[in-house]
Coordinates of C-alpha atoms and ligand atoms in Angstrom, one line a residue:
X1 CA 6.7 18.4 -1.4
X2 CA 10.1 17.1 -1.8
X3 CA 9.3 13.4 -1.4
X4 CA 10.3 11.6 -4.6
X5 CA 8.8 7.8 -4.8
X6 CA 11.0 7.2 -7.3
X7 CA 14.0 6.4 -4.8
X8 CA 12.1 3.6 -3.1
X9 CA 9.8 2.0 -5.9
X10 CA 9.9 -1.6 -5.5
X11 CA 11.7 -1.8 -2.1
X12 CA 10.8 -4.0 0.9
X13 CA 8.5 -1.3 2.1
X14 CA 6.4 -1.3 -1.6
X15 CA 6.6 -4.9 -1.5
X16 CA 4.8 -5.8 1.6
X17 CA 2.5 -2.6 0.9
X18 CA 1.6 -3.8 -2.5
X19 CA 1.7 -7.3 -2.1
X20 CA -1.5 -7.3 0.5
X21 CA -3.1 -4.5 -1.5
X22 CA -3.5 -7.2 -4.7
X23 CA -4.5 -9.7 -2.0
X24 CA -7.3 -7.4 -0.5
X25 CA -8.3 -6.1 -4.2
X26 CA -8.5 -10.1 -5.2
X27 CA -11.2 -10.8 -2.5
X28 CA -13.0 -7.9 -3.0
X29 CA -13.5 -8.7 -6.8
X30 CA -15.0 -12.0 -5.9
X31 CA -18.3 -10.4 -5.0
X32 CA -20.2 -9.7 -8.0
X33 CA -20.8 -6.3 -7.9
X34 CA -18.9 -3.3 -8.6
X35 CA -16.2 -1.8 -6.1
X36 CA -14.4 1.7 -6.2
X37 CA -10.8 2.0 -5.2
X38 CA -9.7 5.5 -3.5
X39 CA -6.0 6.0 -3.7
X40 CA -5.4 9.4 -1.7
X41 CA -1.8 9.8 -2.4
X42 CA -1.4 7.9 -5.9
X43 CA 2.4 8.9 -7.0
X44 CA 3.3 8.5 -10.9
X45 CA 1.9 4.9 -11.0
X46 CA 4.9 3.6 -13.0
X47 CA 8.5 3.4 -12.1
X48 CA 11.5 3.3 -14.6
X49 CA 14.2 1.2 -12.9
X50 CA 16.7 2.8 -14.7
X51 CA 15.9 5.9 -13.8
X52 CA 18.8 7.8 -12.0
X53 CA 16.7 7.7 -8.8
X54 CA 16.1 4.5 -9.0
X55 CA 19.6 3.5 -10.1
X56 CA 21.0 5.9 -7.2
X57 CA 19.3 3.6 -4.4
X58 CA 18.7 0.4 -5.8
X59 CA 16.3 -0.6 -3.0
X60 CA 14.1 -2.2 -5.7
X61 CA 17.1 -4.8 -6.0
X62 CA 16.5 -5.7 -2.4
X63 CA 12.7 -5.6 -2.6
X64 CA 10.9 -6.9 -5.6
X65 CA 14.1 -8.2 -7.4
X66 CA 14.5 -10.4 -4.5
X67 CA 10.9 -11.9 -4.3
X68 CA 10.7 -12.4 -8.1
X69 CA 13.8 -14.9 -8.0
X70 CA 12.7 -16.1 -4.7
X71 CA 12.0 -20.1 -4.7
X72 CA 8.3 -19.8 -3.6
X73 CA 6.3 -22.7 -2.2
X74 CA 3.4 -23.6 -4.0
X75 CA 1.2 -22.0 -0.9
X76 CA 3.4 -18.5 -1.1
X77 CA 3.4 -18.3 -5.0
X78 CA -0.6 -18.8 -4.8
X79 CA -1.0 -16.0 -2.2
X80 CA 1.6 -13.4 -3.7
X81 CA 0.1 -14.2 -7.4
X82 CA -2.1 -11.4 -7.8
X83 CA 1.0 -8.8 -7.0
X84 CA 3.3 -10.8 -9.3
X85 CA 0.6 -10.6 -11.9
X86 CA 0.2 -7.3 -11.4
X87 CA 4.1 -6.5 -11.4
X88 CA 3.9 -8.5 -14.7
X89 CA 8.0 -9.5 -14.8
X90 CA 8.5 -13.6 -14.6
X91 CA 12.1 -12.8 -12.8
X92 CA 14.1 -10.1 -11.8
X93 CA 16.1 -9.9 -15.2
X94 CA 13.2 -9.1 -16.9
X95 CA 12.2 -6.3 -14.7
X96 CA 12.8 -2.7 -16.1
X97 CA 9.8 -0.8 -14.8
X98 CA 7.5 -1.0 -11.3
X99 CA 3.9 -0.5 -11.0
X100 CA 2.9 1.6 -8.2
X101 CA -0.6 1.3 -6.1
X102 CA -2.6 3.1 -9.1
X103 CA -1.3 1.0 -12.0
X104 CA -1.3 -2.6 -9.6
X105 CA -5.4 -1.4 -9.0
X106 CA -6.1 -0.7 -12.6
X107 CA -4.5 -4.1 -13.9
X108 CA -6.7 -6.0 -11.5
X109 CA -9.9 -4.0 -12.2
X110 CA -13.0 -5.0 -14.0
X111 CA -15.3 -3.1 -16.4
X112 CA -17.6 -2.6 -13.7
X113 CA -15.3 -0.8 -11.4
X114 CA -14.0 2.3 -10.6
X115 CA -10.8 3.9 -9.3
X116 CA -10.1 7.5 -7.9
X117 CA -6.6 8.7 -7.8
X118 CA -5.2 11.8 -5.9
X119 CA -2.0 13.5 -6.5
X120 CA -1.1 16.8 -5.3
X121 CA 2.5 17.0 -7.0
X122 CA 1.5 19.6 -10.1
X123 CA 4.6 17.3 -12.1
X124 CA 3.6 14.2 -10.7
X125 CA -0.1 14.3 -11.6
X126 CA 0.6 14.7 -15.5
X127 CA 2.9 11.8 -15.3
X128 CA 0.3 9.7 -13.4
X129 CA -2.2 10.6 -16.3
X130 CA -0.3 9.4 -19.0
X131 CA 0.8 6.2 -17.1
X132 CA -2.9 5.4 -16.8
X133 CA -3.7 6.2 -20.4
X134 CA -7.1 6.3 -21.6
X135 CA -9.2 4.4 -19.3
X136 CA -13.1 5.2 -18.7
X137 CA -12.9 3.4 -15.3
X138 CA -10.2 5.5 -13.8
X139 CA -9.8 9.3 -13.0
X140 CA -6.9 10.9 -12.0
X141 CA -7.2 14.1 -9.9
X142 CA -5.0 16.9 -9.3
X143 CA -6.2 17.2 -5.5
X144 CA -5.6 16.8 -1.7
X145 CA -5.9 13.2 -1.0
X146 CA -7.3 13.9 2.4
X147 CA -9.8 16.2 0.6
X148 CA -11.0 14.0 -1.7
X149 CA -11.3 11.2 1.1
X150 CA -13.5 13.7 2.7
X151 CA -15.4 14.4 -0.6
X152 CA -15.8 10.8 -2.3
X153 CA -16.6 8.8 1.0
X154 CA -18.8 6.8 0.7
X155 CA -18.8 6.0 -2.9
X156 CA -21.5 5.1 -5.3
X157 CA -20.9 1.5 -5.1
X158 CA -21.0 1.6 -1.3
X159 CA -18.3 -1.0 -1.6
X160 CA -14.5 -0.9 -1.7
X161 CA -10.9 0.1 -0.9
X162 CA -9.1 3.6 0.5
X163 CA -5.6 3.4 0.3
X164 CA -4.0 6.1 2.5
X165 CA -0.1 6.2 1.7
X166 CA 0.9 9.8 2.4
X167 CA 5.0 10.7 2.1
X168 CA 5.5 11.4 5.8
X169 CA 7.4 14.4 5.4
X170 CA 5.4 16.5 7.8
X171 CA 5.8 15.7 11.6
X172 CA 2.2 15.6 12.1
X173 CA 1.4 13.1 9.3
X174 CA 0.2 10.2 11.6
X175 CA -2.1 12.6 13.3
X176 CA -3.6 14.1 10.1
X177 CA -3.9 10.4 8.6
X178 CA -5.7 9.3 11.9
X179 CA -8.4 12.4 11.5
X180 CA -9.0 11.9 7.7
X181 CA -9.4 8.0 8.0
X182 CA -12.0 8.6 11.4
X183 CA -13.7 11.3 9.4
X184 CA -14.3 8.8 6.4
X185 CA -14.9 6.0 8.7
X186 CA -17.8 7.9 10.7
X187 CA -19.2 8.4 7.1
X188 CA -18.4 4.7 5.8
X189 CA -17.9 1.9 8.5
X190 CA -18.0 -0.6 6.2
X191 CA -15.3 0.5 3.8
X192 CA -11.9 -1.4 3.5
X193 CA -9.2 1.2 4.5
X194 CA -5.4 0.5 4.3
X195 CA -3.0 3.1 6.1
X196 CA 0.6 2.5 5.5
X197 CA 3.1 3.9 7.8
X198 CA 6.7 3.9 8.4
X199 CA 7.4 2.0 11.7
X200 CA 10.3 4.2 13.3
X201 CA 8.9 6.1 16.0
X202 CA 7.6 3.7 18.0
X203 CA 5.5 6.1 20.6
X204 CA 4.1 7.8 17.4
X205 CA 3.0 4.4 16.1
X206 CA 1.5 3.6 19.5
X207 CA -0.4 6.8 19.7
X208 CA -1.5 6.5 16.2
X209 CA -3.0 3.0 17.0
X210 CA -4.4 4.2 20.1
X211 CA -6.2 7.2 18.5
X212 CA -7.9 4.6 15.9
X213 CA -9.1 2.2 18.3
X214 CA -10.2 5.3 21.2
X215 CA -12.2 6.8 18.3
X216 CA -14.2 3.6 18.1
X217 CA -12.7 1.6 15.2
X218 CA -13.6 -2.1 15.4
X219 CA -11.8 -4.2 13.0
X220 CA -8.3 -3.2 12.6
X221 CA -5.4 -5.3 11.7
X222 CA -1.9 -4.0 12.0
X223 CA 0.8 -5.5 10.0
X224 CA 4.5 -4.9 10.1
X225 CA 7.4 -6.2 8.5
X226 CA 11.1 -5.4 9.3
X227 CA 13.9 -6.0 6.7
X228 CA 17.1 -6.0 9.0
X229 CA 17.9 -4.7 12.3
X230 CA 17.3 -1.1 12.5
X231 CA 20.6 1.3 13.7
X232 CA 20.0 4.6 15.2
X233 CA 19.4 7.5 12.6
X234 CA 19.7 4.8 9.6
X235 CA 17.6 4.4 7.0
X236 CA 13.9 3.2 7.4
X237 CA 13.8 -1.0 7.6
X238 CA 10.4 -1.1 9.5
X239 CA 7.2 -0.9 7.7
X240 CA 3.4 -0.9 8.6
X241 CA 0.2 -1.2 7.2
X242 CA -3.4 -0.9 9.1
X243 CA -6.1 -2.4 7.9
X244 CA -9.6 -1.9 8.6
X245 CA -12.2 -4.4 7.7
X246 CA -10.0 -6.8 6.4
X247 CA -11.2 -10.1 4.4
X248 CA -11.3 -12.6 7.4
X249 CA -8.9 -15.0 6.0
X250 CA -6.0 -12.1 5.5
X251 CA -5.0 -12.5 9.1
X252 CA -3.7 -16.4 8.2
X253 CA -2.4 -15.4 4.6
X254 CA -0.4 -12.4 6.0
X255 CA 1.3 -14.6 7.9
X256 CA 2.4 -16.7 5.4
X257 CA 3.5 -13.8 3.2
X258 CA 5.1 -12.0 5.6
X259 CA 6.7 -15.1 6.6
X260 CA 8.1 -15.5 3.4
X261 CA 9.2 -11.7 3.0
X262 CA 11.1 -12.5 6.2
X263 CA 12.6 -15.4 4.6
X264 CA 13.6 -14.1 1.1
X265 CA 14.2 -10.4 1.8
X266 CA 15.3 -10.3 5.4
X267 CA 18.8 -9.7 5.9
X268 CA 20.4 -11.1 8.9
X269 CA 18.4 -12.1 12.1
X270 CA 17.3 -8.7 12.2
X271 CA 14.4 -9.3 9.8
X272 CA 10.8 -9.8 11.7
X273 CA 6.9 -9.3 11.2
X274 CA 4.5 -8.6 13.6
X275 CA 0.5 -9.2 13.0
X276 CA -2.2 -8.2 15.8
X277 CA -5.5 -6.8 16.0
X278 CA -5.8 -3.3 17.6
X279 CA -7.2 -3.1 20.6
X280 CA -7.8 -1.1 23.6
X281 CA -5.5 -3.3 25.8
Ligands
SAM1 C1 4.4 7.3 -1.0 S1 4.1 8.2 -2.5 C2 2.4 7.4 -3.1 C3 2.8 6.0 -3.7 C4 2.1 5.3 -4.1 N1 0.8 4.9 -3.2 C5 2.3 3.5 -4.6 O1 2.4 3.1 -3.5 O2 2.9 3.6 -5.6 C6 3.1 9.7 -1.7 C7 2.7 10.6 -2.7 O3 1.8 11.4 -2.9 C8 1.9 12.8 -2.8 N2 1.1 13.6 -2.1 C9 2.0 14.3 -1.1 N3 1.2 15.2 -0.4 C10 -0.1 15.0 -1.1 C11 -1.7 15.0 -0.7 N4 -1.7 16.1 0.4 N5 -2.3 14.7 -1.4 C12 -2.3 13.8 -2.6 N6 -1.0 13.6 -3.0 C13 0.2 13.9 -2.1 C14 3.5 13.0 -3.1 O4 3.5 13.8 -4.4 C15 3.8 11.4 -4.0 O5 3.8 11.3 -5.0

């Protein structure tokens, strides 16, 4: 477990993932019944952008900092509003910390909703618990997120969102993530699942998508965003998210959001995005 999210907090992949997560969360809250948010790979929840790790890579400067200072249109601003509200800084110069997925969810939570956060790293779980603070709506557990997914789905609320955001340190992560998601989906087919992935190995990504479709997943929207042209053996420049059972409007909204990310975060002509429903063809 060597992966440290602190190096990447607030980068283009975080902006992409968290802005879409916040949008989905915002829709889920429009129904007047409780919901559960399960984060299988939570991280520490809040990242100091002055830390050695964040300063060393400076990735957040090309991610959240750029979005905060972008001249967003009214439509774009409305769609990013839940995310930007959760980030809580009016402009890049006010940004000192960046919230991870647990804190974004915590900030969006109503009193009737519940959060289950899983983090396996022995040190990070303590940091996560500290960053969450005392909040009876939230449980941060030192547990394998894939095991938790098996145990806690379907939630008592019968309604909610699962984020699966593993570190992709092991070669079989795509297969493990797909298997865990499919087991949960079989038990709870109406849950909303968001599965993050690095879109680097196109063969692995194709196989991952095919695994979900072949197992009978019905409504899965795939979104990818690339910040710049890829170079061989270079850093990650393309990121993806599979949304199972997303709100109907998200396809159109995501088109506006990803086109804004391309415009304001994209470097050179290599920036691109793609949105498609997963299907057998
Ligand atoms: C990509 S980071 C999570 C980032 C977080 N979801 C966010 O968006 O702010 C992945 C995290 O998963 C943790 N992790 C690795 N394997 C795990 C497992 N099997 N179960 C739970 N957490 C795990 C790592 O320690 C790391 O903090």
